[in-house]
mmCIF file of C-alpha atoms in Angstrom:
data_model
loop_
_atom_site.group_PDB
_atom_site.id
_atom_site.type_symbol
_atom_site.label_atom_id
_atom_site.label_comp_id
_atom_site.label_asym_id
_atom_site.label_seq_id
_atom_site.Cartn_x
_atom_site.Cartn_y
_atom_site.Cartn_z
ATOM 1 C CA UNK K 271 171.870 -11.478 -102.764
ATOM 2 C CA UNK K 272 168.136 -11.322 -101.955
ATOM 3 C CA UNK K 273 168.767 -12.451 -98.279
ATOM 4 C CA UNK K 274 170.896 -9.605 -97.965
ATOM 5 C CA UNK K 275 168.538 -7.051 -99.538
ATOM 6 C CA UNK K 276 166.090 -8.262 -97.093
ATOM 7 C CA UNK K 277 168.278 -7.948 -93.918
ATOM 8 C CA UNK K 278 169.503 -4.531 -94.638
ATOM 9 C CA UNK K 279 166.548 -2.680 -96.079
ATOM 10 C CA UNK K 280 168.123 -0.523 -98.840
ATOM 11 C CA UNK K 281 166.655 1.473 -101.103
ATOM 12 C CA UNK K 282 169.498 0.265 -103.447
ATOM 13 C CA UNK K 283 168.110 -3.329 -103.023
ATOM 14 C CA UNK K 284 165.765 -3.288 -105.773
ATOM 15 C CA UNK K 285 167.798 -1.399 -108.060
ATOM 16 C CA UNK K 286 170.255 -4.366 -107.477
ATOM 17 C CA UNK K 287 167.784 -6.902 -108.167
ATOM 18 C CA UNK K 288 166.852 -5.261 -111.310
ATOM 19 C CA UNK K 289 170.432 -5.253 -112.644
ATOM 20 C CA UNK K 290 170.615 -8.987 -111.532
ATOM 21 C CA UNK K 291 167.109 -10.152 -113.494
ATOM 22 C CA UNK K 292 168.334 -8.127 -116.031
ATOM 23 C CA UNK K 293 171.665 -9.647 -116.752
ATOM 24 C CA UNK K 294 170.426 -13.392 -116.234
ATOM 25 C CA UNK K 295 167.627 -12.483 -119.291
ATOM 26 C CA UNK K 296 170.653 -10.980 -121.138
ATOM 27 C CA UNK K 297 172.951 -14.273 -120.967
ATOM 28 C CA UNK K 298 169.781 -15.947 -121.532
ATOM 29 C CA UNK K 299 169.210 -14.458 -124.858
ATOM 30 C CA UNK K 300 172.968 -14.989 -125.702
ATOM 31 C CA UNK K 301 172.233 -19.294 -125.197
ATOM 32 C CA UNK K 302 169.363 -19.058 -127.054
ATOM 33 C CA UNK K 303 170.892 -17.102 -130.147
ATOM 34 C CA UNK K 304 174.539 -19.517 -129.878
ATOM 35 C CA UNK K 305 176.309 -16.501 -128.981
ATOM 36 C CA UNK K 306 177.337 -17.522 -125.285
ATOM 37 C CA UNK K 307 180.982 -19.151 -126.333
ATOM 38 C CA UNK K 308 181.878 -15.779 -127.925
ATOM 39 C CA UNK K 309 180.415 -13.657 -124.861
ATOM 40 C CA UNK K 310 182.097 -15.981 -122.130
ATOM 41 C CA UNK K 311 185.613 -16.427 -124.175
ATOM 42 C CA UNK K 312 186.748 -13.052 -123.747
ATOM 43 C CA UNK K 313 188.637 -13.040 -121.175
ATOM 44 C CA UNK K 314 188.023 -9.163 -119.958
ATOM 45 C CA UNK K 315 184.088 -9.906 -120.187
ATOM 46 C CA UNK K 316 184.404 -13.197 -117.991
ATOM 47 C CA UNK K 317 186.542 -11.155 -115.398
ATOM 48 C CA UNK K 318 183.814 -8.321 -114.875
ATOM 49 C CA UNK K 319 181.087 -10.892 -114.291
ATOM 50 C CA UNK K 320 182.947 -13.415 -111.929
ATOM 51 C CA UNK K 321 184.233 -10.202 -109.896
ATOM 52 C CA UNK K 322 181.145 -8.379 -110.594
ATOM 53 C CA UNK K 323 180.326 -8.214 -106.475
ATOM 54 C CA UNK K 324 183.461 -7.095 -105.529
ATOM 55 C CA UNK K 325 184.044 -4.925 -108.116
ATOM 56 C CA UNK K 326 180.748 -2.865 -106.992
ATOM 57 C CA UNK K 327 181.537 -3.142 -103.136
ATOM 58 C CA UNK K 328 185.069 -1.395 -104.180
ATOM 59 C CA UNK K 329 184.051 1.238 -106.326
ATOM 60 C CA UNK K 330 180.856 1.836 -103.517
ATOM 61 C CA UNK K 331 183.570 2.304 -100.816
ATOM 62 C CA UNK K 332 185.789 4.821 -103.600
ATOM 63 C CA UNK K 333 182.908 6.663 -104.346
ATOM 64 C CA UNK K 334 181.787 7.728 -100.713
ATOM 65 C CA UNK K 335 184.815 8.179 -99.826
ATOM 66 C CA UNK K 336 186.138 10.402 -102.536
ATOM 67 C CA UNK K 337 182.610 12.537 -102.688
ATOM 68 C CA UNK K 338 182.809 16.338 -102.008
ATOM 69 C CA UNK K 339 179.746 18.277 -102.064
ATOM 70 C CA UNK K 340 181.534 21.530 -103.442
ATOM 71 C CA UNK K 341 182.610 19.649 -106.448
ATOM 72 C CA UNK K 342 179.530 20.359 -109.272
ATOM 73 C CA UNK K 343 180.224 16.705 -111.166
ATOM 74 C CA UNK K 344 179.779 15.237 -107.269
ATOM 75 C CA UNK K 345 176.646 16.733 -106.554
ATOM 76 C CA UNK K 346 175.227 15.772 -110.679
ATOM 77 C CA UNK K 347 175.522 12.384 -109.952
ATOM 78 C CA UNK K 348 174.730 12.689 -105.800
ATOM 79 C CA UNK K 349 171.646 14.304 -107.170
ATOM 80 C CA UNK K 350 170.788 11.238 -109.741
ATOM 81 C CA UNK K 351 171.323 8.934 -106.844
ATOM 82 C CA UNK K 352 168.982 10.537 -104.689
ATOM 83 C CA UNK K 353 171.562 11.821 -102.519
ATOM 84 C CA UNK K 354 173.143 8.322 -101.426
ATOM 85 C CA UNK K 355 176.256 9.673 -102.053
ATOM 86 C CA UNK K 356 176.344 12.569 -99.338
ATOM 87 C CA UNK K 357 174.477 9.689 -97.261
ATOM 88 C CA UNK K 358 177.168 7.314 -97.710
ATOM 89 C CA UNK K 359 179.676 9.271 -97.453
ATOM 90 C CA UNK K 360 178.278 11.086 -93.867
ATOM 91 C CA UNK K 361 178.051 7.224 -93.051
ATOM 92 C CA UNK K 362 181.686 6.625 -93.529
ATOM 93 C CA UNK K 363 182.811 9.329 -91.524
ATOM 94 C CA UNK K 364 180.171 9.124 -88.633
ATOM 95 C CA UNK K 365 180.201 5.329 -88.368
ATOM 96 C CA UNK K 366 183.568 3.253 -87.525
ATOM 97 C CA UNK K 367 184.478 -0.156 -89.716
ATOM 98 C CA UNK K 368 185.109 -3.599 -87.533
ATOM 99 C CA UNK K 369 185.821 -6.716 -88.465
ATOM 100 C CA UNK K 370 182.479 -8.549 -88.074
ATOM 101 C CA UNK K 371 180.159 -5.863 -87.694
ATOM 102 C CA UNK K 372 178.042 -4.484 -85.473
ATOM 103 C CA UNK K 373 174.402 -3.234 -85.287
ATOM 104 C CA UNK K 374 173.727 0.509 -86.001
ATOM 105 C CA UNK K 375 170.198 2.090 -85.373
ATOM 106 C CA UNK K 376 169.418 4.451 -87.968
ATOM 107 C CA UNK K 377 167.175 7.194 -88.002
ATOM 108 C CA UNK K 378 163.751 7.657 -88.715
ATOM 109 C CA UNK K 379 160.776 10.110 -89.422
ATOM 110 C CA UNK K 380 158.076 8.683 -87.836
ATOM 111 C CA UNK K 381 154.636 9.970 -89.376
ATOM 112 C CA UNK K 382 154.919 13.303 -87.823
ATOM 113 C CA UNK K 383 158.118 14.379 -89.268
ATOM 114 C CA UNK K 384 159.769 13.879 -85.752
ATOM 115 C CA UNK K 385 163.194 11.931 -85.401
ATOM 116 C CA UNK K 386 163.098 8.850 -83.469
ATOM 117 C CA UNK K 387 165.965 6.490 -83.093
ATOM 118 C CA UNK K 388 163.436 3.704 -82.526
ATOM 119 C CA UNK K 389 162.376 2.235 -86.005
ATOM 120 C CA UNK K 390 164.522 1.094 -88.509
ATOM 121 C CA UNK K 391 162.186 1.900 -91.679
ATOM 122 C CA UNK K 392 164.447 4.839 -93.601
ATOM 123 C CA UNK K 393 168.579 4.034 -93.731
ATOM 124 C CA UNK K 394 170.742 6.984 -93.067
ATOM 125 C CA UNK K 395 173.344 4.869 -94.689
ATOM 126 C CA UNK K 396 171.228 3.826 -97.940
ATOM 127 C CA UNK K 397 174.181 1.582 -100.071
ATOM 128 C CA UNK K 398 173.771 -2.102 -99.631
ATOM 129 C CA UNK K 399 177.266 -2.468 -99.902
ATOM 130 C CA UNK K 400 177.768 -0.211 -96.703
ATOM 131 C CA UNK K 401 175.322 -1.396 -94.985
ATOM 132 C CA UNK K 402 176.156 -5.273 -95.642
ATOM 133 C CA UNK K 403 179.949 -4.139 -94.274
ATOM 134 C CA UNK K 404 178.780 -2.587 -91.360
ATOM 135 C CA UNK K 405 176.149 -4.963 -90.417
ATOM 136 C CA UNK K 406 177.821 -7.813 -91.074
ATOM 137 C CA UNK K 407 181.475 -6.867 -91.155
ATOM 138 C CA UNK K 408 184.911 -6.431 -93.027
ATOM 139 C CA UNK K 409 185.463 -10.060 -93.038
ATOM 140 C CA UNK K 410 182.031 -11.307 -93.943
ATOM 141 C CA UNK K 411 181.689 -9.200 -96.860
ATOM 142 C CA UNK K 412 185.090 -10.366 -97.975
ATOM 143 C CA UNK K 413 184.018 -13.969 -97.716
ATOM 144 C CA UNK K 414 180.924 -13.023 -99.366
ATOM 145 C CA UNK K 415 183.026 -11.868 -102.492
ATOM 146 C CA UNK K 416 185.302 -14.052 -102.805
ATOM 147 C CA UNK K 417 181.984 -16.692 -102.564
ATOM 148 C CA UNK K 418 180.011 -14.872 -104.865
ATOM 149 C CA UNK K 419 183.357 -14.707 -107.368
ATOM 150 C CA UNK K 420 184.002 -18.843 -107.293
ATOM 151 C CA UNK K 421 180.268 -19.021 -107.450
ATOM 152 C CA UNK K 422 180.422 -17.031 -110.552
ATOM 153 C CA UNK K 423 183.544 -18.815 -111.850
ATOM 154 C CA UNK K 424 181.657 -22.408 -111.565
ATOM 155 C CA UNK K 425 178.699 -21.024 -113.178
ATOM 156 C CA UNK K 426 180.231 -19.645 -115.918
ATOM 157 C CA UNK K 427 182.708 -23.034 -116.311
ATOM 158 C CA UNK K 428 179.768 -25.117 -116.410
ATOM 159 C CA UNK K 429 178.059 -22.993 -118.667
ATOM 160 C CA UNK K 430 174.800 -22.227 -116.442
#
């Protein structure tokens, strides 16, 4: 997950890293108190977590898809995301899917408030899930889940 935070240079990349430190502290706490077997024997709980990628990369794709700015619940949560949603979803209609990606030079403001085409520093398309699928592809992002889900599923068998 960090290697692709650093290749596609989202501002969603940290948030995504927080959620990750957060949740291995949070099964941390649940081995040290003995509560782990309980957590990881429902089955609905074990689900979420070994799908947890997937289920994210779905829901980013729904979400961008489905956004209208003239709907007022749509532009709440488009303005509590710092307007990735508009972003994403401009992306998704401006920018074609393939199969194993392609690069796509974004724009930029350089320090002048001009646009340039040259630098790659601010990502019109500013969801790592997007911009993992376009960069890399379709079928590399699902191989990636379907990795990161028997990855997951080992972990979670082997208790780690």
């Amino acid at each position: 997950l960090c290697f692709l935070c650093y290749f596609v240079d989202c501002r969603t990349a940290q948030f995504i890293l927080f959620i990750t430190i957060i949740s291995f502290l949070f099964y941390e706490l649940l081995v040290k108190y003995g509560y782990d077997d309980i957590f990881f024997n429902c089955k609905i709980v074990k689900l979420l977590f070994i799908n947890f990628f997937t289920i994210l990369t779905i829901a980013t794709f729904i979400i961008a898809i489905c956004y209208d700015k003239n709907n007022s619940v749509h532009l709440f949560f488009d303005r509590l995301f710092s307007g990735r949603l508009e972003l994403s979803n401009n992306g998704l209609s401006e920018f074609r899917l393939t199969p194993f990606g392609y690069p796509i030079q974004f724009m930029d403001l350089d320090p002048f408030g001009l646009a340039s085409v040259s630098a790659v520093s601010y990502q019109y398309l500013d969801s790592l899930y997007l911009n993992v699928t376009y960069n890399f592809g379709v079928v590399s992002v699902m191989l990636l889940c379907i990795l990161h889900s028997i990855l997951v599923y080992k972990c979670i068998k082997i208790k780690n």
